[in-house]
């Protein structure tokens, strides 16, 4: 699935556009409650149609989707994966994220607060830093995890799984909530890769504790929230010997093995 076909399949051309500055001004949502839904493409398109009156689509100089590359880091014992797979209250993720078509990169650390809401911290770094934790990035990771009370240091982390996908982002500028829709999703680990089937979309709402308009519409369309992490899926399906878990059982019905493309270090050197 290409970015163009994904945008067309969702009917994004029917929505009014919004600039990145407009979305960030009211819906940056670094502290939020996330709800995820794995739904057929036609149901995701119905959601987009019903949100057209209240939501705008992020438009980047005429482009309504963005290609994401996310390189996740974990400890040798897979501490981040185990915390998520086991549903622990104190969870965390460390990744570098590359906005491929824009040549932008960030180091991101995600944790959970006392109520289970997601707290995301980000640091801009050069695009060439994607897939690495340099000195500045390591200091940022250490400071952020320490502040969250998580006893993990950057020196303990190594590259784990890479996730690639195409994303469309919608925002309700009046209420300050967002909806993202991810397709063409693939997970990579070494020479192995799995892909979400092209007929499904991962929808994620990002807002407050109370369900937003998109959540109510999603429920009306038959969607049900799922506990789903792209990193957990990738690690669960691609690393031999890990214990079975609910995420892997769900993912097996929608993900299939594919041929992996260029290794991270070869691809990013050209960015």
XYZ file of N, CA and C in Angstrom:
813
model
N 0.846 -1.196 0.000
C 0.000 0.000 0.000
C 0.882 1.247 0.000
N 0.651 2.149 -0.948
C 1.406 3.392 -0.997
C 0.718 4.457 -0.153
N 1.444 5.547 0.127
C 0.862 6.646 0.887
C -0.339 7.229 0.144
N -0.223 7.329 -1.179
C -1.317 7.897 -1.977
C -2.558 7.015 -1.916
N -2.376 5.693 -2.024
C -3.533 4.797 -1.998
C -4.154 4.756 -0.605
N -3.336 4.904 0.425
C -3.857 4.940 1.790
C -4.714 6.183 1.992
N -4.221 7.336 1.531
C -4.979 8.580 1.642
C -6.290 8.491 0.876
N -6.234 7.891 -0.316
C -7.441 7.751 -1.121
C -8.421 6.779 -0.476
N -7.891 5.693 0.062
C -8.743 4.695 0.698
C -9.484 5.230 1.911
N -8.890 6.205 2.588
C -9.534 6.815 3.752
C -10.427 7.993 3.385
N -10.353 8.454 2.143
C -11.163 9.602 1.733
C -10.706 10.904 2.368
N -9.407 11.090 2.533
C -8.893 12.271 3.225
C -9.131 13.574 2.464
N -9.321 13.473 1.149
C -9.508 14.685 0.349
C -10.797 15.414 0.721
N -11.718 14.733 1.383
C -13.001 15.356 1.729
C -12.902 16.243 2.969
N -11.787 16.160 3.714
C -11.654 16.937 4.942
C -10.949 18.263 4.687
N -11.272 19.239 5.522
C -10.533 20.494 5.492
C -9.145 20.255 6.082
N -8.161 20.949 5.552
C -6.804 20.768 6.019
C -6.466 21.694 7.180
N -5.431 21.333 7.932
C -4.899 22.165 9.008
C -3.382 22.076 8.962
N -2.715 23.162 9.293
C -1.258 23.158 9.304
C -0.744 22.501 10.582
N 0.537 22.145 10.563
C 1.142 21.556 11.751
C 1.096 22.530 12.924
N 1.309 23.825 12.639
C 1.264 24.833 13.706
C -0.122 24.911 14.326
N -1.168 24.811 13.505
C -2.534 24.861 14.027
C -2.828 23.647 14.913
N -2.388 22.480 14.480
C -2.637 21.265 15.265
C -1.854 21.301 16.568
N -0.582 21.668 16.497
C 0.249 21.688 17.705
C -0.226 22.736 18.709
N -0.832 23.804 18.208
C -1.269 24.880 19.108
C -2.381 24.433 20.047
N -3.214 23.502 19.605
C -4.368 23.103 20.419
C -4.414 21.616 20.738
N -3.636 20.807 20.046
C -3.754 19.358 20.224
C -2.406 18.657 20.190
N -1.385 19.265 20.818
C -0.080 18.605 20.864
C -0.145 17.345 21.726
N -0.894 17.422 22.847
C -1.231 16.251 23.672
C -0.032 15.403 24.059
N 0.911 16.014 24.743
C 2.031 15.250 25.265
C 1.647 14.461 26.524
N 0.522 14.842 27.137
C -0.011 14.138 28.309
C -1.457 13.790 27.967
N -1.748 12.513 27.780
C -3.032 12.168 27.179
C -3.454 10.752 27.541
N -4.690 10.447 27.191
C -5.202 9.082 27.276
C -5.359 8.556 25.852
N -4.765 7.403 25.573
C -4.820 6.810 24.237
C -5.798 5.640 24.216
N -6.553 5.550 23.134
C -7.410 4.382 22.901
C -7.172 3.908 21.473
N -6.999 2.592 21.303
C -6.643 2.053 19.990
C -7.711 1.089 19.494
N -7.878 1.095 18.173
C -8.858 0.228 17.523
C -8.214 -0.333 16.249
N -8.292 -1.633 16.064
C -7.810 -2.265 14.841
C -9.036 -2.628 14.020
N -9.232 -1.897 12.905
C -10.501 -2.019 12.168
C -10.250 -2.187 10.675
N -11.243 -2.741 9.944
C -11.123 -2.829 8.487
C -11.032 -1.439 7.859
N -10.408 -1.360 6.703
C -10.208 -0.080 6.022
C -11.517 0.639 5.754
N -12.554 -0.097 5.355
C -13.820 0.570 5.041
C -14.455 1.183 6.290
N -14.229 0.559 7.460
C -14.764 1.118 8.695
C -13.978 2.376 9.093
N -12.685 2.360 8.837
C -11.877 3.556 9.098
C -12.310 4.695 8.185
N -12.643 4.377 6.947
C -13.114 5.414 6.027
C -14.454 5.985 6.498
N -15.343 5.117 7.003
C -16.620 5.601 7.553
C -16.372 6.560 8.709
N -15.391 6.245 9.542
C -15.061 7.117 10.669
C -14.599 8.478 10.167
N -13.719 8.479 9.184
C -13.221 9.744 8.617
C -14.381 10.566 8.069
N -15.288 9.917 7.366
C -16.444 10.622 6.798
C -17.283 11.273 7.889
N -17.506 10.558 8.990
C -18.334 11.076 10.072
C -17.626 12.153 10.895
N -16.309 12.190 10.805
C -15.546 13.201 11.541
C -15.320 14.473 10.724
N -15.733 14.459 9.463
C -15.429 15.574 8.563
C -15.956 16.920 9.068
N -17.067 16.920 9.775
C -17.647 18.184 10.240
C -16.865 18.786 11.402
N -16.245 17.960 12.212
C -15.595 18.453 13.431
C -14.072 18.400 13.387
N -13.504 17.610 12.485
C -12.061 17.409 12.462
C -11.432 17.909 11.159
N -10.180 18.302 11.266
C -9.381 18.654 10.095
C -8.231 17.668 9.968
N -7.750 17.493 8.754
C -6.637 16.580 8.519
C -5.348 17.390 8.429
N -4.294 16.881 9.061
C -2.998 17.537 8.980
C -2.540 17.550 7.527
N -2.280 18.744 7.023
C -1.890 18.925 5.619
C -0.513 19.570 5.585
N 0.447 18.851 5.042
C 1.828 19.333 4.955
C 2.142 19.690 3.510
N 1.856 20.935 3.154
C 2.100 21.424 1.782
C 1.424 20.531 0.749
N 0.175 20.162 1.026
C -0.590 19.339 0.091
C -0.509 17.847 0.362
N 0.364 17.428 1.247
C 0.501 16.006 1.574
C -0.293 15.711 2.833
N -1.168 14.720 2.775
C -2.056 14.432 3.895
C -1.704 13.155 4.643
N -0.576 12.595 4.354
C -0.052 11.468 5.117
C 1.440 11.701 5.352
N 1.983 10.997 6.343
C 3.402 11.096 6.658
C 3.961 9.691 6.853
N 5.137 9.445 6.319
C 5.801 8.155 6.508
C 6.653 8.209 7.767
N 6.429 7.266 8.657
C 7.123 7.218 9.941
C 8.070 6.022 9.983
N 9.239 6.242 10.586
C 10.149 5.157 10.921
C 10.458 5.307 12.407
N 10.210 4.276 13.188
C 10.447 4.331 14.632
C 11.373 3.192 15.034
N 12.557 3.546 15.548
C 13.521 2.552 16.032
C 13.440 2.510 17.554
N 13.025 1.368 18.089
C 12.836 1.215 19.529
C 14.092 0.630 20.174
N 14.294 1.015 21.437
C 15.432 0.540 22.211
C 14.914 -0.204 23.446
N 15.660 -1.224 23.842
C 15.255 -1.984 25.017
C 16.495 -2.542 25.701
N 16.306 -3.035 26.920
C 17.401 -3.658 27.655
C 17.649 -5.063 27.123
N 18.751 -5.666 27.546
C 19.071 -7.029 27.121
C 17.988 -8.007 27.559
N 17.359 -7.719 28.695
C 16.278 -8.592 29.201
C 14.906 -8.173 28.676
N 14.871 -7.217 27.742
C 13.623 -6.707 27.155
C 12.689 -6.162 28.239
N 13.225 -5.291 29.080
C 12.444 -4.725 30.173
C 11.235 -3.942 29.719
N 11.378 -3.158 28.660
C 10.241 -2.372 28.166
C 9.164 -3.290 27.610
N 9.575 -4.282 26.815
C 8.606 -5.222 26.236
C 7.865 -5.976 27.334
N 8.588 -6.478 28.319
C 7.951 -7.259 29.378
C 6.980 -6.409 30.198
N 7.337 -5.157 30.460
C 6.441 -4.289 31.232
C 5.122 -4.088 30.499
N 5.171 -3.938 29.170
C 3.945 -3.747 28.392
C 3.192 -5.056 28.220
N 3.906 -6.131 27.864
C 3.245 -7.416 27.629
C 2.557 -7.934 28.888
N 3.118 -7.622 30.051
C 2.549 -8.082 31.314
C 1.589 -7.078 31.929
N 1.361 -5.950 31.241
C 0.394 -4.968 31.716
C 0.783 -4.267 32.993
N 2.075 -4.088 33.217
C 2.506 -3.422 34.442
C 2.109 -1.947 34.434
N 1.875 -1.426 35.594
C 1.466 -0.025 35.714
C 2.597 0.928 35.329
N 3.819 0.591 35.696
C 4.979 1.431 35.396
C 5.607 0.943 34.089
N 5.200 1.574 32.981
C 5.680 1.160 31.666
C 6.443 2.300 30.998
N 7.276 1.958 30.020
C 8.079 2.970 29.356
C 8.486 2.489 27.966
N 8.800 3.447 27.116
C 9.354 3.154 25.788
C 10.366 4.232 25.452
N 11.413 3.829 24.770
C 12.406 4.772 24.254
C 12.563 4.491 22.766
N 12.516 5.526 21.957
C 12.642 5.328 20.514
C 13.219 6.583 19.863
N 13.761 6.403 18.675
C 14.028 7.530 17.799
C 13.005 7.435 16.675
N 12.453 8.570 16.304
C 11.411 8.590 15.269
C 11.835 9.508 14.139
N 11.798 8.977 12.919
C 12.157 9.726 11.728
C 10.917 9.997 10.895
N 10.682 11.280 10.602
C 9.620 11.664 9.680
C 10.276 11.679 8.305
N 10.160 10.560 7.597
C 11.019 10.287 6.449
C 10.962 11.352 5.360
N 9.767 11.798 4.989
C 9.642 12.735 3.879
C 10.028 14.157 4.257
N 10.125 14.415 5.562
C 10.454 15.761 6.025
C 11.887 15.870 6.547
N 12.572 14.739 6.664
C 13.943 14.761 7.145
C 14.078 15.219 8.577
N 13.046 14.990 9.387
C 13.055 15.403 10.787
C 13.173 14.176 11.677
N 13.823 14.340 12.815
C 14.013 13.218 13.733
C 13.887 13.696 15.169
N 13.339 12.812 16.024
C 13.211 13.107 17.449
C 13.554 11.860 18.262
N 14.095 12.092 19.428
C 14.205 11.043 20.438
C 12.980 11.189 21.328
N 12.257 10.100 21.546
C 11.033 10.166 22.333
C 11.064 9.155 23.474
N 10.606 9.602 24.628
C 10.466 8.731 25.797
C 9.015 8.803 26.239
N 8.358 7.651 26.321
C 6.961 7.586 26.742
C 6.863 6.817 28.056
N 6.125 7.377 28.988
C 5.889 6.726 30.269
C 4.406 6.808 30.600
N 4.018 6.197 31.716
C 2.642 6.273 32.197
C 2.624 7.020 33.523
N 1.603 7.872 33.710
C 1.491 8.552 34.992
C 0.706 7.687 35.978
N 0.387 8.235 37.142
C -0.290 7.460 38.180
C -1.683 7.004 37.804
N -2.299 7.663 36.817
C -3.656 7.275 36.399
C -3.669 6.441 35.129
N -2.507 6.124 34.620
C -2.445 5.307 33.408
C -2.421 6.103 32.126
N -2.365 7.437 32.210
C -2.298 8.264 31.010
C -0.878 8.258 30.458
N -0.762 8.433 29.145
C 0.537 8.456 28.485
C 1.169 9.841 28.605
N 2.442 9.866 28.976
C 3.205 11.111 29.028
C 4.372 10.954 28.054
N 4.434 11.853 27.064
C 5.486 11.749 26.050
C 6.412 12.952 26.116
N 7.713 12.674 26.114
C 8.734 13.713 26.095
C 9.553 13.527 24.820
N 9.923 14.627 24.165
C 10.628 14.523 22.891
C 11.774 15.521 22.804
N 12.809 15.123 22.096
C 13.984 15.949 21.867
C 14.319 15.898 20.383
N 14.402 17.058 19.731
C 14.767 17.100 18.321
C 16.256 16.813 18.166
N 16.580 15.965 17.187
C 17.977 15.632 16.883
C 18.133 15.615 15.365
N 19.366 15.653 14.851
C 19.574 15.577 13.401
C 19.048 14.261 12.832
N 18.613 14.283 11.578
C 18.081 13.073 10.951
C 19.100 11.945 10.946
N 20.377 12.279 10.836
C 21.421 11.256 10.823
C 21.531 10.521 12.154
N 20.924 11.076 13.208
C 20.982 10.436 14.532
C 19.934 9.352 14.687
N 19.071 9.179 13.697
C 18.034 8.151 13.787
C 18.668 6.770 14.015
N 18.102 6.034 14.946
C 18.592 4.685 15.232
C 19.742 4.630 16.200
N 20.111 5.796 16.765
C 21.241 5.856 17.696
C 20.866 6.702 18.909
N 21.523 6.440 20.031
C 21.393 7.285 21.208
C 22.766 7.889 21.487
N 22.984 9.085 20.934
C 24.237 9.775 21.162
C 24.292 10.371 22.549
N 25.311 11.185 22.800
C 25.508 11.747 24.131
C 24.315 12.581 24.571
N 23.877 13.515 23.712
C 22.751 14.380 24.067
C 21.481 13.569 24.268
N 21.242 12.614 23.371
C 20.048 11.776 23.476
C 20.076 10.933 24.744
N 21.239 10.375 25.071
C 21.361 9.532 26.263
C 21.089 10.343 27.528
N 21.594 11.572 27.571
C 21.338 12.423 28.727
C 19.850 12.727 28.859
N 19.195 12.961 27.731
C 17.755 13.230 27.734
C 16.980 12.010 28.224
N 17.339 10.835 27.735
C 16.668 9.592 28.150
C 16.860 9.359 29.645
N 18.087 9.505 30.125
C 18.373 9.276 31.544
C 17.567 10.232 32.428
N 17.549 11.504 32.054
C 16.832 12.497 32.845
C 15.338 12.209 32.879
N 14.779 11.854 31.729
C 13.334 11.630 31.637
C 12.912 10.380 32.408
N 13.637 9.282 32.235
C 13.291 8.048 32.946
C 13.497 8.203 34.443
N 14.555 8.893 34.834
C 14.812 9.100 36.260
C 13.693 9.917 36.902
N 13.233 10.945 36.186
C 12.156 11.783 36.702
C 10.867 10.989 36.852
N 10.677 9.974 36.003
C 9.473 9.143 36.074
C 9.622 7.990 37.067
N 10.794 7.902 37.719
C 11.001 6.841 38.695
C 11.256 5.486 38.085
N 11.786 5.448 36.866
C 12.066 4.185 36.179
C 13.567 3.922 36.229
N 13.998 2.857 36.898
C 15.423 2.595 37.124
C 16.123 1.963 35.924
N 16.112 2.668 34.805
C 16.764 2.195 33.583
C 17.623 3.330 33.044
N 18.848 3.029 32.621
C 19.751 4.037 32.072
C 19.964 3.794 30.585
N 20.267 4.863 29.857
C 20.454 4.770 28.408
C 21.568 3.801 28.036
N 22.592 3.690 28.879
C 23.710 2.795 28.573
C 23.293 1.326 28.570
N 22.118 1.035 29.152
C 21.612 -0.339 29.174
C 20.805 -0.677 27.923
N 20.533 0.324 27.085
C 19.620 0.152 25.954
C 20.360 -0.125 24.651
N 19.758 -0.952 23.827
C 20.290 -1.267 22.504
C 19.137 -1.290 21.509
N 19.399 -1.063 20.197
C 18.326 -1.121 19.199
C 17.604 -2.463 19.253
N 16.278 -2.426 19.176
C 15.477 -3.643 19.276
C 14.693 -3.880 17.984
N 13.544 -3.250 17.856
C 12.660 -3.444 16.704
C 12.420 -2.108 16.017
N 12.302 -2.154 14.698
C 11.944 -0.949 13.942
C 10.532 -1.115 13.389
N 9.738 -0.054 13.496
C 8.363 -0.045 12.986
C 8.263 1.018 11.888
N 7.664 0.668 10.763
C 7.465 1.617 9.666
C 5.974 1.646 9.311
N 5.457 2.817 9.037
C 4.051 2.915 8.662
C 3.752 4.275 8.039
N 2.560 4.377 7.475
C 2.057 5.638 6.925
C 0.933 6.112 7.830
N 0.954 7.386 8.197
C -0.028 7.922 9.145
C -0.772 9.118 8.578
N -2.077 9.145 8.863
C -2.902 10.336 8.657
C -3.319 10.823 10.037
N -3.263 12.127 10.255
C -3.604 12.690 11.568
C -4.754 13.673 11.433
N -5.799 13.463 12.237
C -6.954 14.355 12.264
C -6.988 15.054 13.615
N -7.488 16.282 13.617
C -7.547 17.031 14.879
C -8.854 17.805 14.973
N -9.447 17.772 16.161
C -10.593 18.620 16.479
C -10.005 19.875 17.125
N -9.919 20.946 16.358
C -9.249 22.153 16.845
C -10.048 22.866 17.924
N -11.336 22.594 18.019
C -12.158 23.220 19.060
C -12.003 22.512 20.399
N -11.901 21.190 20.367
C -11.834 20.414 21.613
C -10.415 19.958 21.963
N -9.478 20.145 21.063
C -8.095 19.793 21.367
C -7.807 18.316 21.430
N -8.513 17.511 20.623
C -8.262 16.071 20.586
C -7.774 15.672 19.193
N -7.164 14.499 19.108
C -6.611 14.034 17.841
C -7.012 12.589 17.571
N -6.945 12.224 16.306
C -7.140 10.848 15.862
C -6.043 10.554 14.846
N -5.358 9.447 15.005
C -4.389 9.039 13.993
C -4.837 7.723 13.374
N -4.508 7.550 12.095
C -4.855 6.338 11.365
C -3.586 5.835 10.686
N -3.168 4.612 11.040
C -1.911 4.057 10.552
C -2.165 2.873 9.636
N -1.504 2.890 8.478
C -1.592 1.783 7.538
C -0.223 1.450 6.981
N -0.158 0.442 6.104
C 1.112 -0.014 5.532
C 2.135 -0.248 6.642
N 1.686 -0.868 7.721
C 2.503 -1.020 8.935
C 3.338 -2.295 8.859
N 4.655 -2.131 9.035
C 5.556 -3.279 9.052
C 6.470 -3.196 10.263
N 6.873 -4.378 10.787
C 7.773 -4.475 11.935
C 9.016 -5.237 11.488
N 10.206 -4.736 11.858
C 11.465 -5.297 11.379
C 12.406 -5.584 12.545
N 13.059 -6.742 12.467
C 14.047 -7.135 13.482
C 15.068 -8.011 12.780
N 16.278 -7.483 12.603
C 17.275 -8.223 11.850
C 16.808 -8.443 10.423
N 16.848 -9.706 9.960
C 16.415 -10.002 8.593
C 14.976 -10.492 8.545
N 14.239 -10.333 9.653
C 12.852 -10.782 9.705
C 11.901 -9.589 9.695
N 10.710 -9.774 9.149
C 9.719 -8.693 9.120
C 8.319 -9.278 9.049
N 7.362 -8.568 9.640
C 5.946 -8.915 9.532
C 5.183 -7.653 9.159
N 4.036 -7.843 8.513
C 3.262 -6.698 8.040
C 1.792 -6.860 8.392
N 1.157 -5.756 8.758
C -0.296 -5.721 8.949
C -0.955 -5.844 7.589
N -1.999 -6.659 7.482
C -2.638 -6.817 6.177
C -3.211 -5.477 5.706
N -3.184 -5.261 4.400
C -3.536 -3.964 3.817
C -5.008 -3.607 3.990
N -5.820 -4.561 4.409
C -7.244 -4.288 4.592
C -7.594 -3.782 5.970
N -6.584 -3.554 6.833
C -6.855 -3.079 8.187
C -6.059 -1.814 8.507
N -6.612 -1.031 9.426
C -6.018 0.239 9.844
C -5.990 0.270 11.373
N -4.900 0.771 11.923
C -4.816 0.967 13.366
C -5.220 2.408 13.663
N -6.369 2.569 14.305
C -6.903 3.887 14.654
C -6.582 4.153 16.121
N -6.104 5.364 16.400
C -5.781 5.716 17.783
C -6.344 7.095 18.104
N -7.111 7.172 19.176
C -7.611 8.466 19.633
C -6.731 8.943 20.774
N -6.492 10.259 20.807
C -5.593 10.834 21.805
C -6.298 12.050 22.406
N -6.678 11.932 23.671
C -7.414 13.023 24.298
C -7.403 12.918 25.805
N -8.552 13.253 26.410
C -8.659 13.234 27.861
C -9.145 11.898 28.383
N -9.438 11.870 29.670
C -9.900 10.639 30.308
C -11.247 10.204 29.748
N -12.112 11.164 29.470
C -13.429 10.838 28.931
C -13.330 10.574 27.432
N -14.045 9.560 26.919
C -14.018 9.270 25.487
C -14.421 10.485 24.657
N -13.734 10.679 23.540
C -13.992 11.814 22.657
C -15.023 11.434 21.594
N -15.334 12.389 20.727
C -16.295 12.153 19.646
C -15.889 10.950 18.812
N -14.607 10.864 18.483
C -14.136 9.751 17.654
C -14.353 8.409 18.333
N -14.196 8.351 19.648
C -14.418 7.092 20.377
C -15.884 6.674 20.310
N -16.762 7.630 20.488
C -18.200 7.313 20.426
C -18.594 6.837 19.032
N -18.043 7.484 18.001
C -18.333 7.068 16.632
C -17.739 5.689 16.347
N -16.556 5.451 16.865
C -15.910 4.157 16.644
C -16.739 3.038 17.255
N -17.263 3.264 18.444
C -18.116 2.266 19.088
C -19.391 2.041 18.288
N -19.961 3.136 17.761
C -21.176 3.032 16.953
C -20.930 2.240 15.675
N -19.696 2.272 15.185
C -19.336 1.547 13.965
C -18.905 0.108 14.250
N -18.975 -0.281 15.518
C -18.641 -1.659 15.873
C -17.213 -1.871 16.306
N -16.435 -0.789 16.425
C -15.056 -0.923 16.864
C -14.974 -1.039 18.376
N -14.026 -1.796 18.866
C -13.827 -1.954 20.296
C -12.363 -1.679 20.623
N -12.096 -0.961 21.721
C -10.698 -0.665 22.069
C -9.896 -1.940 22.278
N -8.647 -1.918 21.853
C -7.743 -3.043 22.057
C -6.460 -2.528 22.707
N -5.856 -3.363 23.543
C -4.580 -3.013 24.151
C -3.497 -3.466 23.184
N -2.938 -2.504 22.453
C -2.070 -2.847 21.335
C -0.896 -1.875 21.274
N 0.298 -2.386 21.263
C 1.509 -1.588 21.118
C 2.264 -2.085 19.892
N 2.616 -1.186 18.989
C 3.357 -1.596 17.791
C 4.667 -2.272 18.174
N 5.339 -1.717 19.169
C 6.609 -2.315 19.585
C 6.398 -3.719 20.155
N 5.394 -3.873 21.001
C 5.127 -5.185 21.602
C 4.778 -6.196 20.522
N 3.985 -5.774 19.532
C 3.650 -6.677 18.427
C 4.917 -7.125 17.706
N 5.734 -6.139 17.318
C 6.938 -6.473 16.575
C 7.855 -7.413 17.337
N 8.111 -7.098 18.592
C 8.992 -7.935 19.399
C 8.385 -9.321 19.604
N 7.075 -9.373 19.860
C 6.403 -10.650 20.120
C 6.462 -11.581 18.916
N 6.277 -11.028 17.715
C 6.206 -11.858 16.518
C 7.565 -12.174 15.916
N 8.577 -11.366 16.214
C 9.850 -11.504 15.513
C 10.983 -12.069 16.362
N 10.808 -12.131 17.674
C 11.875 -12.638 18.546
C 11.520 -14.049 19.027
N 12.278 -15.039 18.615
C 11.984 -16.428 19.024
C 12.106 -16.602 20.538
N 11.259 -17.472 21.074
C 11.390 -17.862 22.462
C 10.658 -17.013 23.471
N 10.016 -15.932 23.033
C 9.280 -15.109 23.989
C 7.992 -15.815 24.392
N 7.538 -15.627 25.629
C 6.302 -16.288 26.063
C 5.102 -15.781 25.282
N 4.124 -16.667 25.099
C 2.910 -16.265 24.397
C 2.181 -15.211 25.226
N 1.410 -14.352 24.538
C 0.683 -13.296 25.236
C -0.511 -12.885 24.401
N -1.412 -12.103 25.003
C -2.647 -11.711 24.322
C -2.365 -10.908 23.057
N -1.340 -10.055 23.081
C -1.017 -9.247 21.911
C -0.614 -10.133 20.744
N 0.206 -11.132 21.009
C 0.656 -12.001 19.915
C -0.506 -12.791 19.338
N -1.400 -13.248 20.175
C -2.551 -14.003 19.663
C -3.420 -13.122 18.779
N -3.595 -11.844 19.159
C -4.361 -10.923 18.325
C -3.624 -10.621 17.030
N -2.314 -10.370 17.142
C -1.536 -9.970 15.982
C -1.444 -11.072 14.928
N -1.413 -12.312 15.370
C -1.272 -13.420 14.423
C -2.408 -13.470 13.415
N -3.569 -12.934 13.773
C -4.710 -12.980 12.857
C -4.647 -11.872 11.813
N -3.787 -10.868 12.023
C -3.746 -9.728 11.104
C -2.366 -9.443 10.523
N -1.318 -10.103 11.038
C 0.041 -9.863 10.565
C 0.591 -11.113 9.877
N 1.347 -10.905 8.802
C 1.971 -12.011 8.089
C 3.439 -11.695 7.846
N 4.255 -12.738 7.660
C 5.677 -12.555 7.390
C 5.880 -11.977 5.995
N 6.837 -11.063 5.874
C 7.181 -10.463 4.583
C 8.688 -10.424 4.456
N 9.165 -10.077 3.265
C 10.601 -9.934 3.046
C 11.051 -8.589 3.578
N 12.070 -8.598 4.441
C 12.575 -7.351 5.013
C 13.339 -6.570 3.958
N 13.266 -5.227 4.038
C 13.972 -4.361 3.100
C 15.284 -3.894 3.726
N 15.848 -2.801 3.229
C 17.185 -2.352 3.639
C 17.335 -2.250 5.142
N 18.448 -2.749 5.677
C 18.709 -2.592 7.113
C 18.706 -1.124 7.513
N 18.422 -0.875 8.769
C 18.300 0.489 9.277
C 19.514 1.337 8.924
N 20.743 0.839 9.174
C 21.928 1.677 8.991
C 22.166 2.010 7.532
N 21.770 1.116 6.586
C 21.954 1.391 5.171
C 20.955 2.422 4.681
N 19.719 2.295 5.152
C 18.677 3.205 4.663
C 18.840 4.601 5.212
N 19.139 4.720 6.496
C 19.186 6.039 7.101
C 20.427 6.825 6.721
N 21.448 6.164 6.223
C 22.644 6.881 5.837
C 22.401 7.794 4.654
N 21.319 7.539 3.914
C 21.011 8.355 2.750
C 20.043 9.480 3.060
N 19.544 9.550 4.297
C 18.563 10.570 4.660
C 19.219 11.938 4.695
